[in-house]
CSV table of C-alpha atoms and ligand atoms in Angstrom, one decimal:
chain,number,residue,atom,x,y,z
A,30,MET,CA,2.0,-6.8,22.7
A,31,GLU,CA,2.5,-8.7,19.2
A,32,LYS,CA,0.9,-7.0,16.9
A,33,GLU,CA,-1.5,-8.7,14.9
A,34,ARG,CA,0.5,-10.2,11.5
A,35,VAL,CA,-1.7,-10.5,8.6
A,36,CYS,CA,-0.4,-11.7,4.6
A,37,VAL,CA,-1.6,-9.4,1.7
A,38,THR,CA,-1.0,-11.0,-1.5
A,39,GLY,CA,-0.5,-9.0,-4.6
A,40,GLY,CA,0.8,-6.0,-2.5
A,41,GLY,CA,2.8,-3.8,-5.2
A,42,GLY,CA,-1.3,-3.4,-6.6
A,43,TYR,CA,-3.7,-0.5,-6.7
A,44,GLN,CA,-5.7,-2.1,-4.4
A,45,ALA,CA,-3.6,-3.5,-2.6
A,46,SER,CA,-1.2,-1.4,-2.2
A,47,TRP,CA,-4.7,1.0,-0.5
A,48,LEU,CA,-5.4,-1.8,1.6
A,49,ILE,CA,-1.8,-2.0,3.3
A,50,LYS,CA,-1.5,1.8,3.8
A,51,LEU,CA,-4.9,0.6,6.5
A,52,LEU,CA,-3.5,-2.3,7.5
A,53,LEU,CA,0.1,-0.1,8.8
A,54,SER,CA,-2.0,2.9,9.7
A,55,LYS,CA,-5.1,0.7,12.2
A,56,GLY,CA,-1.6,-1.1,14.4
A,57,TYR,CA,-1.3,-4.7,11.9
A,58,MET,CA,2.0,-5.9,11.2
A,59,VAL,CA,1.9,-6.7,7.0
A,60,HIS,CA,4.0,-9.2,5.3
A,61,ALA,CA,2.9,-8.5,1.4
A,62,THR,CA,3.7,-11.1,-1.1
A,63,VAL,CA,4.8,-8.9,-4.9
A,64,ARG,CA,6.7,-10.8,-8.0
A,65,ASP,CA,9.8,-8.8,-7.1
A,66,PRO,CA,10.6,-7.1,-4.5
A,67,ASN,CA,13.0,-5.0,-5.6
A,68,ASP,CA,11.3,-3.5,-8.3
A,69,GLU,CA,10.7,-0.2,-8.5
A,70,LYS,CA,6.6,-0.7,-9.2
A,71,ASN,CA,6.8,-1.9,-5.7
A,72,ALA,CA,8.9,1.2,-4.4
A,73,HIS,CA,5.8,3.4,-3.3
A,74,LEU,CA,5.1,0.4,0.0
A,75,LYS,CA,8.4,1.4,1.1
A,76,LYS,CA,7.3,4.9,1.7
A,77,PHE,CA,3.7,4.4,4.0
A,78,GLU,CA,3.5,5.2,7.6
A,79,LYS,CA,5.1,2.9,9.7
A,80,ALA,CA,6.1,0.5,6.6
A,81,SER,CA,9.9,0.5,8.2
A,82,GLU,CA,9.0,-1.2,11.6
A,83,ASN,CA,5.7,-3.5,11.1
A,84,LEU,CA,5.8,-4.3,7.0
A,85,LEU,CA,7.9,-7.0,5.1
A,86,LEU,CA,7.9,-8.1,1.8
A,87,PHE,CA,8.2,-11.7,0.3
A,88,LYS,CA,8.7,-12.2,-3.7
A,89,ALA,CA,6.2,-14.7,-4.5
A,90,ASP,CA,4.3,-15.6,-7.9
A,91,LEU,CA,0.4,-17.0,-7.2
A,92,LEU,CA,1.4,-20.4,-8.9
A,93,ASP,CA,4.8,-20.9,-6.5
A,94,TYR,CA,2.9,-22.7,-3.7
A,95,ASP,CA,6.2,-23.5,-1.8
A,96,ASN,CA,7.1,-18.7,-1.8
A,97,LEU,CA,3.6,-18.6,-0.6
A,98,CYS,CA,3.9,-20.7,2.5
A,99,SER,CA,6.7,-18.8,3.6
A,100,ALA,CA,5.0,-15.3,3.2
A,101,ILE,CA,1.5,-16.6,5.0
A,102,ALA,CA,3.4,-18.4,8.0
A,103,GLY,CA,3.0,-16.7,11.2
A,104,CYS,CA,-0.5,-14.8,9.8
A,105,ILE,CA,-3.6,-15.4,11.6
A,106,GLY,CA,-4.9,-13.0,8.7
A,107,VAL,CA,-5.1,-13.3,4.8
A,108,PHE,CA,-6.0,-10.8,2.2
A,109,HIS,CA,-5.7,-12.4,-1.0
A,110,VAL,CA,-5.6,-9.4,-3.8
A,111,ALA,CA,-3.7,-10.9,-6.7
A,112,SER,CA,-5.1,-11.9,-9.8
A,113,PRO,CA,-4.9,-10.7,-13.0
A,114,VAL,CA,-6.5,-7.4,-14.2
A,115,PRO,CA,-5.6,-6.6,-17.7
A,116,PRO,CA,-6.4,-3.6,-19.5
A,117,THR,CA,-7.3,-5.2,-23.1
A,118,SER,CA,-8.1,-8.9,-24.4
A,119,VAL,CA,-5.7,-11.7,-24.0
A,120,GLN,CA,-4.0,-13.1,-26.1
A,121,ASN,CA,-4.2,-16.7,-24.0
A,122,PRO,CA,-6.3,-16.7,-21.4
A,123,GLU,CA,-6.0,-20.1,-19.9
A,124,VAL,CA,-2.0,-19.3,-19.1
A,125,GLU,CA,-2.8,-15.3,-18.7
A,126,LEU,CA,-6.2,-15.4,-16.8
A,127,ILE,CA,-7.4,-18.7,-15.9
A,128,GLU,CA,-4.7,-20.7,-14.3
A,129,PRO,CA,-3.2,-17.5,-11.6
A,130,ALA,CA,-6.4,-16.8,-10.8
A,131,VAL,CA,-7.9,-20.3,-10.2
A,132,THR,CA,-4.6,-22.7,-9.3
A,133,GLY,CA,-3.5,-18.7,-7.4
A,134,THR,CA,-5.9,-19.3,-5.7
A,135,SER,CA,-6.2,-22.9,-4.7
A,136,ASN,CA,-2.7,-22.4,-3.4
A,137,VAL,CA,-3.2,-19.1,-0.8
A,138,LEU,CA,-6.1,-21.1,0.7
A,139,LYS,CA,-3.8,-24.8,0.8
A,140,ALA,CA,-0.9,-22.0,2.5
A,141,CYS,CA,-3.6,-20.8,4.7
A,142,SER,CA,-4.7,-24.1,6.0
A,143,LEU,CA,-1.2,-25.4,6.7
A,144,SER,CA,-0.2,-21.9,8.7
A,145,ASN,CA,-3.9,-22.2,10.9
A,146,VAL,CA,-5.3,-18.8,9.8
A,147,LYS,CA,-8.5,-17.4,11.0
A,148,ARG,CA,-9.7,-15.8,8.6
A,149,VAL,CA,-9.1,-15.2,5.1
A,150,VAL,CA,-10.8,-12.1,2.5
A,151,VAL,CA,-10.6,-12.8,-0.6
A,152,VAL,CA,-11.3,-10.3,-3.9
A,153,SER,CA,-14.1,-11.3,-6.5
A,154,SER,CA,-15.9,-9.2,-8.2
A,155,ILE,CA,-19.0,-7.9,-9.4
A,156,ALA,CA,-17.8,-9.9,-12.4
A,157,ALA,CA,-18.6,-12.6,-10.6
A,158,VAL,CA,-22.2,-11.7,-10.1
A,159,ILE,CA,-23.6,-9.9,-12.9
A,160,LEU,CA,-23.2,-11.6,-16.3
A,161,ASN,CA,-26.5,-14.1,-15.4
A,162,PRO,CA,-28.6,-14.0,-18.1
A,163,ASN,CA,-31.3,-16.1,-15.8
A,164,TRP,CA,-32.2,-13.9,-13.5
A,165,PRO,CA,-35.0,-12.3,-13.4
A,166,LYS,CA,-34.9,-9.0,-15.8
A,167,ASP,CA,-36.7,-7.0,-12.9
A,168,ARG,CA,-34.7,-7.8,-9.9
A,169,ILE,CA,-31.1,-6.3,-8.5
A,170,MET,CA,-28.7,-8.8,-8.2
A,171,ASP,CA,-27.5,-9.8,-4.6
A,172,GLU,CA,-24.8,-12.3,-3.6
A,173,SER,CA,-27.4,-15.1,-4.4
A,174,CYS,CA,-26.5,-14.1,-8.6
A,175,TRP,CA,-23.5,-15.9,-9.5
A,176,SER,CA,-22.1,-15.2,-13.6
A,177,ASP,CA,-22.5,-18.7,-15.7
A,178,LYS,CA,-19.5,-19.8,-16.8
A,179,GLU,CA,-21.2,-21.4,-20.1
A,180,TYR,CA,-22.3,-17.6,-21.1
A,181,CYS,CA,-18.8,-16.4,-20.1
A,182,LYS,CA,-17.1,-19.2,-21.7
A,183,THR,CA,-19.5,-18.2,-25.7
A,184,THR,CA,-19.0,-14.6,-24.8
A,185,GLU,CA,-15.7,-15.0,-24.7
A,186,LYS,CA,-16.3,-12.8,-21.8
A,187,TRP,CA,-12.5,-14.4,-19.3
A,188,TYR,CA,-11.8,-11.9,-17.1
A,189,ALA,CA,-15.1,-12.8,-15.7
A,190,LEU,CA,-15.0,-16.3,-15.7
A,191,SER,CA,-11.4,-16.0,-13.9
A,192,LYS,CA,-12.8,-14.6,-11.2
A,193,THR,CA,-15.9,-16.5,-10.9
A,194,GLU,CA,-13.7,-19.5,-10.7
A,195,ALA,CA,-11.7,-18.8,-8.0
A,196,GLU,CA,-14.2,-17.1,-6.2
A,197,GLY,CA,-16.3,-20.6,-6.0
A,198,GLN,CA,-13.4,-22.6,-5.2
A,199,ALA,CA,-12.7,-20.6,-2.4
A,200,ILE,CA,-16.3,-21.3,-1.3
A,201,GLU,CA,-16.1,-24.3,-1.8
A,202,TYR,CA,-13.0,-25.4,-0.1
A,203,SER,CA,-14.0,-23.2,3.2
A,204,GLU,CA,-17.5,-25.7,2.9
A,205,THR,CA,-15.1,-28.3,2.4
A,206,THR,CA,-12.1,-27.6,4.7
A,207,GLY,CA,-14.0,-25.5,7.2
A,208,LEU,CA,-11.3,-22.7,6.9
A,209,ASP,CA,-12.8,-19.0,7.4
A,210,VAL,CA,-13.1,-17.3,4.2
A,211,VAL,CA,-14.9,-14.4,3.3
A,212,THR,CA,-15.7,-12.6,-0.6
A,213,VAL,CA,-15.4,-9.5,-1.3
A,214,CYS,CA,-17.0,-8.8,-4.6
A,215,PRO,CA,-16.3,-4.8,-5.7
A,216,SER,CA,-17.4,-2.9,-8.9
A,217,LEU,CA,-15.8,-1.1,-11.3
A,218,ILE,CA,-12.8,0.3,-8.1
A,219,LEU,CA,-11.2,4.0,-9.0
A,220,GLY,CA,-9.9,7.4,-6.9
A,221,PRO,CA,-6.6,8.3,-7.0
A,222,MET,CA,-3.5,5.7,-7.4
A,223,LEU,CA,-0.9,5.1,-5.0
A,224,GLN,CA,1.4,2.8,-7.4
A,225,SER,CA,3.4,5.0,-10.0
A,226,THR,CA,2.3,2.3,-12.7
A,227,VAL,CA,-1.3,3.0,-14.2
A,228,ASN,CA,-4.2,0.0,-13.5
A,229,ALA,CA,-6.8,-1.4,-15.4
A,230,SER,CA,-9.8,-0.1,-14.2
A,231,SER,CA,-7.9,3.8,-14.0
A,232,LEU,CA,-7.6,3.4,-17.0
A,233,ILE,CA,-10.9,2.7,-18.2
A,234,LEU,CA,-11.4,6.7,-16.4
A,235,LEU,CA,-8.4,7.9,-18.4
A,236,LYS,CA,-9.2,6.8,-21.6
A,237,LEU,CA,-12.5,8.9,-21.0
A,238,LEU,CA,-10.5,12.3,-20.0
A,239,LYS,CA,-7.9,12.3,-22.5
A,240,ASP,CA,-8.9,9.7,-25.7
A,241,GLY,CA,-11.3,12.0,-27.5
A,242,LEU,CA,-13.1,9.3,-28.7
A,243,ASP,CA,-15.9,9.7,-31.7
A,244,THR,CA,-18.0,7.5,-30.4
A,245,ILE,CA,-18.5,5.3,-27.1
A,246,GLU,CA,-20.4,2.5,-25.2
A,247,ASN,CA,-22.8,3.5,-22.9
A,248,LYS,CA,-22.6,1.5,-20.6
A,249,LEU,CA,-24.2,1.3,-17.1
A,250,ARG,CA,-21.6,1.1,-15.0
A,251,ALA,CA,-21.0,0.4,-11.2
A,252,ILE,CA,-18.4,2.6,-9.4
A,253,VAL,CA,-16.7,1.9,-5.7
A,254,ASP,CA,-13.8,3.8,-4.2
A,255,VAL,CA,-10.7,2.8,-4.1
A,256,ARG,CA,-10.3,3.6,0.0
A,257,ASP,CA,-13.5,2.1,0.6
A,258,VAL,CA,-13.2,-1.3,-0.7
A,259,ALA,CA,-10.0,-0.9,2.2
A,260,GLU,CA,-12.3,-0.7,4.6
A,261,ALA,CA,-14.7,-3.4,3.5
A,262,LEU,CA,-12.4,-5.9,3.2
A,263,VAL,CA,-10.6,-4.7,6.5
A,264,LEU,CA,-14.3,-5.1,7.8
A,265,ALA,CA,-15.0,-7.6,6.3
A,266,TYR,CA,-11.7,-8.8,7.9
A,267,GLU,CA,-12.2,-7.4,11.6
A,268,LYS,CA,-16.0,-8.3,12.0
A,269,THR,CA,-16.7,-12.3,14.0
A,270,GLU,CA,-20.6,-12.2,11.8
A,271,ALA,CA,-18.6,-11.6,8.7
A,272,LYS,CA,-19.7,-14.1,6.3
A,273,GLY,CA,-20.0,-15.9,3.0
A,274,ARG,CA,-20.3,-13.1,0.0
A,275,TYR,CA,-20.3,-9.0,-0.1
A,276,ILE,CA,-21.3,-7.0,-3.2
A,277,CYS,CA,-19.1,-3.7,-2.6
A,278,ALA,CA,-20.4,-1.2,-5.4
A,279,THR,CA,-22.4,2.5,-5.2
A,280,HIS,CA,-22.7,4.3,-7.5
A,281,MET,CA,-24.8,3.4,-10.9
A,282,ILE,CA,-24.2,5.4,-13.9
A,283,THR,CA,-23.8,4.9,-17.8
A,284,ALA,CA,-20.6,6.2,-19.2
A,285,LYS,CA,-22.5,8.7,-20.8
A,286,ASP,CA,-23.6,10.4,-17.2
A,287,LEU,CA,-20.5,9.9,-16.2
A,288,VAL,CA,-18.5,11.8,-18.6
A,289,ASN,CA,-21.6,14.3,-18.4
A,290,LYS,CA,-20.6,14.8,-15.0
A,291,LEU,CA,-17.1,14.6,-15.4
A,292,SER,CA,-17.1,17.6,-18.1
A,293,SER,CA,-19.4,19.6,-15.3
A,294,ILE,CA,-15.9,19.7,-12.9
A,295,TYR,CA,-14.3,19.4,-15.5
A,296,PRO,CA,-14.7,21.3,-18.6
A,297,SER,CA,-11.2,21.0,-20.6
A,298,PHE,CA,-10.4,17.5,-20.7
A,299,ASP,CA,-11.6,15.8,-24.2
A,300,TYR,CA,-13.7,13.5,-23.9
A,301,PRO,CA,-15.7,11.2,-26.3
A,302,LYS,CA,-18.7,12.7,-28.5
A,303,SER,CA,-21.1,10.8,-28.8
A,304,PHE,CA,-22.4,7.6,-28.0
A,305,GLY,CA,-24.1,4.2,-28.0
A,306,PRO,CA,-27.4,3.5,-27.0
A,307,GLU,CA,-27.5,2.0,-23.6
A,308,GLU,CA,-26.2,-1.2,-21.7
A,309,GLU,CA,-26.9,-3.1,-19.2
A,310,LEU,CA,-24.6,-3.7,-15.8
A,311,GLY,CA,-23.8,-7.1,-16.8
A,312,THR,CA,-26.7,-9.0,-17.8
A,313,GLY,CA,-28.7,-7.1,-15.9
A,314,LYS,CA,-30.3,-3.8,-14.5
A,315,GLY,CA,-28.3,-3.0,-10.9
A,316,VAL,CA,-26.4,-5.0,-7.8
A,317,THR,CA,-27.1,-4.1,-4.1
A,318,SER,CA,-24.1,-4.2,-1.6
A,319,GLU,CA,-26.9,-4.3,1.4
A,320,LYS,CA,-25.6,-6.8,3.1
A,321,LEU,CA,-21.6,-5.1,3.2
A,322,GLN,CA,-24.2,-1.5,4.4
A,323,LYS,CA,-26.1,-4.0,7.3
A,324,LEU,CA,-21.9,-4.8,8.3
A,325,GLY,CA,-21.3,-1.4,9.1
A,326,TRP,CA,-19.7,-0.1,5.1
A,327,GLU,CA,-19.9,2.9,4.6
A,328,TYR,CA,-18.7,4.9,1.5
A,329,LYS,CA,-17.6,8.3,-0.4
A,330,THR,CA,-19.6,10.2,-3.2
A,331,LEU,CA,-18.9,10.2,-6.2
A,332,GLU,CA,-18.1,13.4,-7.2
A,333,GLU,CA,-15.2,12.9,-4.4
A,334,THR,CA,-14.5,9.7,-6.0
A,335,LEU,CA,-14.1,11.2,-9.2
A,336,VAL,CA,-12.2,14.1,-8.4
A,337,ASP,CA,-9.3,12.3,-6.1
A,338,SER,CA,-8.6,10.9,-9.2
A,339,VAL,CA,-8.3,13.1,-11.7
A,340,GLU,CA,-5.8,15.1,-8.9
A,341,SER,CA,-4.3,12.2,-8.6
A,342,TYR,CA,-3.7,11.4,-12.3
A,343,LYS,CA,-3.0,15.6,-12.6
A,344,GLU,CA,-0.3,14.9,-9.7
A,345,ALA,CA,1.2,11.8,-11.9
A,346,GLY,CA,1.6,13.9,-15.5
A,347,LEU,CA,-1.0,11.5,-16.8
A,348,VAL,CA,-3.5,14.7,-17.8
A,349,ILE,CA,-3.2,18.4,-17.7
A,350,LYS,CA,-3.2,20.3,-15.0
A,351,HIS,CA,-5.9,22.8,-16.4
A,352,GLY,CA,-8.1,20.6,-17.8
B,428,NAP,N1,-9.7,-2.6,-10.5
B,428,NAP,C1,-11.2,-2.8,-10.3
B,428,NAP,O1,-11.9,-2.1,-10.7
B,428,NAP,C2,-11.6,-4.0,-9.4
B,428,NAP,C3,-12.8,-4.6,-10.2
B,428,NAP,C4,-13.1,-5.3,-9.0
B,428,NAP,C5,-12.0,-7.0,-8.3
B,428,NAP,N2,-11.2,-6.5,-8.2
B,428,NAP,C6,-10.3,-7.3,-8.2
B,428,NAP,O2,-9.1,-6.7,-6.8
B,428,NAP,C7,-7.5,-6.8,-7.5
B,428,NAP,C8,-7.0,-6.3,-7.5
B,428,NAP,O3,-7.2,-5.7,-8.7
B,428,NAP,P1,-6.3,-4.0,-9.1
B,428,NAP,O4,-7.5,-3.2,-9.3
B,428,NAP,O5,-5.3,-3.7,-7.5
B,428,NAP,O6,-5.3,-4.4,-10.0
B,428,NAP,P2,-3.7,-4.8,-10.6
B,428,NAP,O7,-2.7,-3.0,-9.2
B,428,NAP,O8,-3.3,-4.7,-11.5
B,428,NAP,O9,-3.1,-5.8,-9.3
B,428,NAP,C9,-3.6,-6.9,-9.3
B,428,NAP,C10,-2.7,-7.4,-8.6
B,428,NAP,O10,-1.9,-8.9,-9.0
B,428,NAP,C11,-0.8,-9.4,-9.0
B,428,NAP,N3,-0.7,-10.8,-10.1
B,428,NAP,C12,-1.3,-10.9,-11.5
B,428,NAP,N4,-1.0,-12.2,-11.8
B,428,NAP,C13,-0.3,-12.8,-10.3
B,428,NAP,C14,0.6,-13.9,-10.7
B,428,NAP,N5,0.3,-14.5,-11.7
B,428,NAP,N6,1.4,-13.9,-10.1
B,428,NAP,C15,1.7,-12.8,-7.6
B,428,NAP,N7,0.9,-11.1,-8.9
B,428,NAP,C16,-0.1,-11.7,-9.8
B,428,NAP,C17,-0.3,-8.4,-9.8
B,428,NAP,O11,1.0,-8.1,-9.4
B,428,NAP,P3,1.9,-7.9,-10.4
B,428,NAP,O12,2.6,-6.0,-10.0
B,428,NAP,O13,3.8,-7.7,-10.2
B,428,NAP,O14,2.2,-7.7,-11.9
B,428,NAP,C18,-1.5,-6.7,-9.2
B,428,NAP,O15,0.0,-6.9,-7.8
B,428,NAP,C19,-7.9,-9.1,-8.1
B,428,NAP,O16,-8.2,-9.6,-7.4
B,428,NAP,C20,-9.1,-8.1,-8.9
B,428,NAP,O17,-9.6,-8.9,-9.8
B,428,NAP,C21,-10.4,-5.2,-9.3
């Protein structure tokens, strides 16, 4: 019997790699788009179990509609994961962030309509949820909360703006065309890396382990495991009742408490020495993933995520082995 064929955009990235590994293990035939199939940074994909029979790599930039159409042709499901995630601030937000995120999403969705795709799962972010100064301060943020685009502009939160615009557009496209689109909004993603280059969210944890900074901001963060996000994306695809947006965020913890937790497990790393005043999660007190849990989603403990992250950094030679 022909295996169910799905496409994953941005295949070589941190999250997409785990998603592809999971899809292959579940017997899917996967079309993965990458910017350069011959680039060493995508080599890990070919080593996944069942990759030789069931994984095809397609060259496609998000701004290249024709190549996206070729990658999506014949697929009944699409996971749109690709979007720029810069480790630091960018010089030209419109060109480096907004255009690839927004035009890229529009290109992917149009290609899906052309190929009669059954469902598209779009990876958004809690950055598209948590920057809303008008949300009541005493209320946990849920899927009805959207980041305020004007607020993102005035505070120069360009990544958040790119994700808010791209996700908003995906939902609007679904409403006007009838294409079945489900969006998933993960928080800070940590956990082991499968790819050889360090992605932006892993860099946040790596900096805490090795930069030995004097003082850092004491931000409240919500951490979710990269493997749990992969499960959430597949759930959002496979469950017929899945609809609309899903926040995918688990452990809420301040930077200070995170460092305390890490140093109780790994005492020898070069941790930050002091912390600023406690800050909110975006403009609020937190988010809930209750809707996703009702769909059947389960998640790992924070300890497991942190230990598996650190061990993967050790294995890759990114931190000292005896940390
Ligand atoms: N990591 C997090 O904490 C986090 C949290 C919430 C949401 N997300 C979302 O999760 C998704 C994956 O992020 P990640 O953490 O896995 O980061 P990542 O490793 O940097 O992956 C991003 C992927 O997008 C691709 N990409 C960027 N611009 C592109 C373009 N113009 N054309 C084609 N491909 C392009 C990158 O390709 P190249 O390798 O060629 O650059 C890469 O494969 C993104 O949508 C991100 O917004 C991430």
